[in-house]
């Protein structure tokens, strides 16, 4: 697009607020919902994410409904959008022992430390992000694995342009056009292949 971007890594809530208020042009990557669409023009989906529960290998935990997890210590991160099913379960207090962690750039890593240290029983996390953490923090997280059942349908991961940024909608449209070319030329697939990520999984 002819720009030299400047990136800032911020805790989630501050990053959201910074872009929503028009102090930066774009926020990435995150899921879309009606509330967020009031603040952003969303791009085409960059990838799909699947949110699951991670657990300790020694714990034989399975589930079909959230009611079956009522008495487990459930770890999640404040401000994250895990999908409507899980968020509704939190609002309805279906988990008697929820454990909310403040949002930060290290929040998922901290969740996994708590899980490995037996301070929580389950950690909610994007599947590809959790597997990345386990792979890249061996042997610390070798005792962790996951329940292969999503907490809700797979959802898209997007970039969002601030509605308060000048010509934001035009920028979004140009981004989508260039991103379409990027995919058509095989560049996205090459990046996913390089990092061993399936086409239906979001990069961490």
mmCIF file of C-alpha atoms in Angstrom:
data_model
loop_
_atom_site.group_PDB
_atom_site.id
_atom_site.type_symbol
_atom_site.label_atom_id
_atom_site.label_comp_id
_atom_site.label_asym_id
_atom_site.label_seq_id
_atom_site.Cartn_x
_atom_site.Cartn_y
_atom_site.Cartn_z
ATOM 1 C CA UNK A 1 0.000 0.000 0.000
ATOM 2 C CA UNK A 2 3.077 2.261 0.012
ATOM 3 C CA UNK A 3 3.244 2.799 3.787
ATOM 4 C CA UNK A 4 6.031 2.118 6.262
ATOM 5 C CA UNK A 5 4.065 0.934 9.318
ATOM 6 C CA UNK A 6 5.089 1.627 12.906
ATOM 7 C CA UNK A 7 4.071 -1.149 15.304
ATOM 8 C CA UNK A 8 3.331 -0.806 19.010
ATOM 9 C CA UNK A 9 2.878 -3.817 21.302
ATOM 10 C CA UNK A 10 0.463 -2.892 24.105
ATOM 11 C CA UNK A 11 -1.711 -4.676 26.677
ATOM 12 C CA UNK A 12 -4.983 -5.593 25.003
ATOM 13 C CA UNK A 13 -7.317 -3.061 26.619
ATOM 14 C CA UNK A 14 -4.894 -0.181 26.059
ATOM 15 C CA UNK A 15 -4.300 -1.254 22.457
ATOM 16 C CA UNK A 16 -8.034 -1.362 21.804
ATOM 17 C CA UNK A 17 -8.617 2.033 23.384
ATOM 18 C CA UNK A 18 -5.652 3.635 21.599
ATOM 19 C CA UNK A 19 -6.937 2.645 18.166
ATOM 20 C CA UNK A 20 -10.646 3.080 18.896
ATOM 21 C CA UNK A 21 -9.956 6.669 19.946
ATOM 22 C CA UNK A 22 -8.107 7.362 16.696
ATOM 23 C CA UNK A 23 -4.595 7.633 18.124
ATOM 24 C CA UNK A 24 -3.472 4.865 15.736
ATOM 25 C CA UNK A 25 -4.875 3.623 12.458
ATOM 26 C CA UNK A 26 -5.205 -0.143 12.821
ATOM 27 C CA UNK A 27 -5.539 -2.840 15.476
ATOM 28 C CA UNK A 28 -4.654 -6.473 14.763
ATOM 29 C CA UNK A 29 -5.514 -9.242 15.067
ATOM 30 C CA UNK A 30 -8.849 -9.784 16.821
ATOM 31 C CA UNK A 31 -12.350 -11.144 16.450
ATOM 32 C CA UNK A 32 -15.399 -9.221 15.322
ATOM 33 C CA UNK A 33 -18.642 -8.579 17.212
ATOM 34 C CA UNK A 34 -21.363 -5.886 16.984
ATOM 35 C CA UNK A 35 -19.870 -3.818 19.819
ATOM 36 C CA UNK A 36 -16.436 -3.704 18.169
ATOM 37 C CA UNK A 37 -17.942 -2.839 14.791
ATOM 38 C CA UNK A 38 -19.050 0.469 16.315
ATOM 39 C CA UNK A 39 -15.359 1.405 16.653
ATOM 40 C CA UNK A 40 -13.758 -0.279 13.631
ATOM 41 C CA UNK A 41 -14.016 -0.985 9.933
ATOM 42 C CA UNK A 42 -12.997 -4.646 9.775
ATOM 43 C CA UNK A 43 -10.884 -6.171 7.023
ATOM 44 C CA UNK A 44 -11.498 -9.503 5.362
ATOM 45 C CA UNK A 45 -10.621 -12.414 7.661
ATOM 46 C CA UNK A 46 -6.887 -13.098 7.888
ATOM 47 C CA UNK A 47 -7.368 -16.543 9.427
ATOM 48 C CA UNK A 48 -9.772 -18.632 11.483
ATOM 49 C CA UNK A 49 -9.420 -19.352 15.169
ATOM 50 C CA UNK A 50 -10.680 -22.191 17.316
ATOM 51 C CA UNK A 51 -10.940 -21.648 21.070
ATOM 52 C CA UNK A 52 -10.506 -24.683 23.333
ATOM 53 C CA UNK A 53 -9.702 -25.681 26.909
ATOM 54 C CA UNK A 54 -6.110 -26.559 27.788
ATOM 55 C CA UNK A 55 -5.484 -28.856 30.756
ATOM 56 C CA UNK A 56 -2.801 -30.932 32.459
ATOM 57 C CA UNK A 57 -2.104 -34.282 30.773
ATOM 58 C CA UNK A 58 -2.632 -36.119 34.055
ATOM 59 C CA UNK A 59 -6.186 -34.792 34.424
ATOM 60 C CA UNK A 60 -8.736 -36.847 32.472
ATOM 61 C CA UNK A 61 -11.204 -34.030 31.902
ATOM 62 C CA UNK A 62 -13.834 -34.236 29.162
ATOM 63 C CA UNK A 63 -17.003 -32.240 28.644
ATOM 64 C CA UNK A 64 -20.127 -31.930 26.515
ATOM 65 C CA UNK A 65 -21.832 -28.976 28.223
ATOM 66 C CA UNK A 66 -20.443 -26.156 30.336
ATOM 67 C CA UNK A 67 -22.533 -27.419 33.266
ATOM 68 C CA UNK A 68 -20.156 -30.380 33.532
ATOM 69 C CA UNK A 69 -17.276 -27.965 34.228
ATOM 70 C CA UNK A 70 -19.048 -26.114 37.023
ATOM 71 C CA UNK A 71 -16.638 -27.096 39.791
ATOM 72 C CA UNK A 72 -13.371 -26.704 37.893
ATOM 73 C CA UNK A 73 -11.183 -23.620 38.213
ATOM 74 C CA UNK A 74 -11.571 -21.991 34.780
ATOM 75 C CA UNK A 75 -8.903 -19.507 33.717
ATOM 76 C CA UNK A 76 -9.648 -16.779 31.190
ATOM 77 C CA UNK A 77 -8.375 -13.292 30.302
ATOM 78 C CA UNK A 78 -10.349 -10.129 30.952
ATOM 79 C CA UNK A 79 -11.423 -8.351 27.759
ATOM 80 C CA UNK A 80 -10.847 -11.284 25.395
ATOM 81 C CA UNK A 81 -13.715 -12.329 23.131
ATOM 82 C CA UNK A 82 -13.896 -16.130 23.401
ATOM 83 C CA UNK A 83 -17.120 -16.361 21.430
ATOM 84 C CA UNK A 84 -20.757 -15.945 22.370
ATOM 85 C CA UNK A 85 -21.218 -19.382 23.991
ATOM 86 C CA UNK A 86 -18.382 -19.048 26.484
ATOM 87 C CA UNK A 87 -19.029 -15.375 27.190
ATOM 88 C CA UNK A 88 -22.677 -16.149 27.931
ATOM 89 C CA UNK A 89 -21.619 -18.956 30.290
ATOM 90 C CA UNK A 90 -19.431 -16.459 32.168
ATOM 91 C CA UNK A 91 -22.281 -13.929 32.409
ATOM 92 C CA UNK A 92 -24.687 -16.599 33.619
ATOM 93 C CA UNK A 93 -22.113 -17.752 36.221
ATOM 94 C CA UNK A 94 -22.153 -21.341 35.019
ATOM 95 C CA UNK A 95 -18.631 -21.773 36.402
ATOM 96 C CA UNK A 96 -18.527 -21.626 40.180
ATOM 97 C CA UNK A 97 -14.749 -21.096 40.220
ATOM 98 C CA UNK A 98 -13.834 -18.679 37.399
ATOM 99 C CA UNK A 99 -10.315 -17.235 37.509
ATOM 100 C CA UNK A 100 -9.977 -14.013 35.528
ATOM 101 C CA UNK A 101 -6.527 -12.728 34.608
ATOM 102 C CA UNK A 102 -5.906 -9.124 33.624
ATOM 103 C CA UNK A 103 -5.141 -8.573 29.950
ATOM 104 C CA UNK A 104 -1.478 -8.098 29.008
ATOM 105 C CA UNK A 105 0.881 -9.149 26.234
ATOM 106 C CA UNK A 106 1.895 -12.125 28.416
ATOM 107 C CA UNK A 107 -1.588 -13.090 29.595
ATOM 108 C CA UNK A 108 -1.830 -16.464 27.834
ATOM 109 C CA UNK A 109 1.665 -17.409 28.987
ATOM 110 C CA UNK A 110 0.726 -16.479 32.553
ATOM 111 C CA UNK A 111 -2.422 -18.585 32.234
ATOM 112 C CA UNK A 112 -0.335 -21.590 31.251
ATOM 113 C CA UNK A 113 2.006 -21.008 34.192
ATOM 114 C CA UNK A 114 -1.026 -21.111 36.482
ATOM 115 C CA UNK A 115 -2.297 -24.260 34.781
ATOM 116 C CA UNK A 116 1.028 -26.060 35.040
ATOM 117 C CA UNK A 117 1.355 -24.902 38.660
ATOM 118 C CA UNK A 118 -2.094 -26.359 39.495
ATOM 119 C CA UNK A 119 -3.598 -22.986 40.387
ATOM 120 C CA UNK A 120 -6.315 -23.472 37.754
ATOM 121 C CA UNK A 121 -7.713 -26.643 36.174
ATOM 122 C CA UNK A 122 -8.524 -25.375 32.664
ATOM 123 C CA UNK A 123 -7.280 -22.451 30.587
ATOM 124 C CA UNK A 124 -9.329 -21.070 27.685
ATOM 125 C CA UNK A 125 -7.101 -20.217 24.739
ATOM 126 C CA UNK A 126 -6.952 -20.094 20.953
ATOM 127 C CA UNK A 127 -5.758 -23.549 19.912
ATOM 128 C CA UNK A 128 -2.866 -22.403 17.722
ATOM 129 C CA UNK A 129 -1.672 -19.929 20.380
ATOM 130 C CA UNK A 130 -1.762 -22.577 23.123
ATOM 131 C CA UNK A 131 0.127 -25.116 21.022
ATOM 132 C CA UNK A 132 2.687 -22.446 20.169
ATOM 133 C CA UNK A 133 3.200 -21.743 23.877
ATOM 134 C CA UNK A 134 3.668 -25.438 24.657
ATOM 135 C CA UNK A 135 6.130 -25.948 21.783
ATOM 136 C CA UNK A 136 8.182 -22.873 22.590
ATOM 137 C CA UNK A 137 8.324 -23.290 26.353
ATOM 138 C CA UNK A 138 9.542 -26.874 26.634
ATOM 139 C CA UNK A 139 10.073 -28.481 29.033
ATOM 140 C CA UNK A 140 8.133 -26.094 31.302
ATOM 141 C CA UNK A 141 4.786 -26.874 29.644
ATOM 142 C CA UNK A 142 5.423 -30.500 28.668
ATOM 143 C CA UNK A 143 2.763 -31.552 31.198
ATOM 144 C CA UNK A 144 0.012 -29.689 29.313
ATOM 145 C CA UNK A 145 -2.326 -30.724 26.532
ATOM 146 C CA UNK A 146 -5.863 -29.843 25.453
ATOM 147 C CA UNK A 147 -9.417 -31.086 25.111
ATOM 148 C CA UNK A 148 -10.149 -31.403 21.408
ATOM 149 C CA UNK A 149 -13.589 -29.793 21.589
ATOM 150 C CA UNK A 150 -14.084 -26.116 20.713
ATOM 151 C CA UNK A 151 -15.981 -23.861 23.101
ATOM 152 C CA UNK A 152 -17.887 -22.498 20.091
ATOM 153 C CA UNK A 153 -17.772 -22.261 16.298
ATOM 154 C CA UNK A 154 -14.548 -21.302 14.537
ATOM 155 C CA UNK A 155 -14.378 -17.551 13.969
ATOM 156 C CA UNK A 156 -12.386 -15.152 11.847
ATOM 157 C CA UNK A 157 -9.388 -13.106 12.967
ATOM 158 C CA UNK A 158 -9.303 -9.606 11.475
ATOM 159 C CA UNK A 159 -7.568 -6.270 11.358
ATOM 160 C CA UNK A 160 -9.688 -3.284 12.299
ATOM 161 C CA UNK A 161 -9.236 0.320 11.107
ATOM 162 C CA UNK A 162 -10.349 2.981 13.578
ATOM 163 C CA UNK A 163 -13.510 4.784 12.503
ATOM 164 C CA UNK A 164 -11.892 7.940 13.954
ATOM 165 C CA UNK A 165 -8.832 7.698 11.675
ATOM 166 C CA UNK A 166 -8.934 9.850 8.502
ATOM 167 C CA UNK A 167 -10.208 7.956 5.434
ATOM 168 C CA UNK A 168 -10.370 4.739 7.461
ATOM 169 C CA UNK A 169 -12.954 3.046 5.283
ATOM 170 C CA UNK A 170 -10.902 3.761 2.163
ATOM 171 C CA UNK A 171 -7.797 2.380 3.875
ATOM 172 C CA UNK A 172 -9.695 -0.778 4.794
ATOM 173 C CA UNK A 173 -10.872 -1.226 1.205
ATOM 174 C CA UNK A 174 -7.338 -0.785 -0.142
ATOM 175 C CA UNK A 175 -6.012 -3.213 2.467
ATOM 176 C CA UNK A 176 -8.530 -5.870 1.409
ATOM 177 C CA UNK A 177 -7.585 -5.394 -2.243
ATOM 178 C CA UNK A 178 -3.870 -5.796 -1.556
ATOM 179 C CA UNK A 179 -4.491 -8.686 0.835
ATOM 180 C CA UNK A 180 -6.458 -10.450 -1.908
ATOM 181 C CA UNK A 181 -3.417 -10.166 -4.199
ATOM 182 C CA UNK A 182 -1.142 -11.345 -1.385
ATOM 183 C CA UNK A 183 -3.212 -14.525 -0.979
ATOM 184 C CA UNK A 184 -3.568 -15.124 -4.702
ATOM 185 C CA UNK A 185 0.207 -14.986 -5.115
ATOM 186 C CA UNK A 186 0.631 -17.720 -2.474
ATOM 187 C CA UNK A 187 2.425 -15.488 0.026
ATOM 188 C CA UNK A 188 0.012 -16.141 2.890
ATOM 189 C CA UNK A 189 0.247 -19.907 2.376
ATOM 190 C CA UNK A 190 4.053 -19.667 2.369
ATOM 191 C CA UNK A 191 4.048 -17.901 5.751
ATOM 192 C CA UNK A 192 1.676 -20.477 7.243
ATOM 193 C CA UNK A 193 3.809 -23.325 5.871
ATOM 194 C CA UNK A 194 6.979 -21.763 7.283
ATOM 195 C CA UNK A 195 5.565 -21.818 10.810
ATOM 196 C CA UNK A 196 3.721 -25.129 10.525
ATOM 197 C CA UNK A 197 0.263 -23.567 10.781
ATOM 198 C CA UNK A 198 -2.750 -25.076 9.050
ATOM 199 C CA UNK A 199 -4.757 -22.876 6.696
ATOM 200 C CA UNK A 200 -7.682 -22.895 9.159
ATOM 201 C CA UNK A 201 -5.652 -21.825 12.196
ATOM 202 C CA UNK A 202 -4.725 -18.351 13.289
ATOM 203 C CA UNK A 203 -1.047 -17.461 13.691
ATOM 204 C CA UNK A 204 -0.208 -16.474 17.224
#
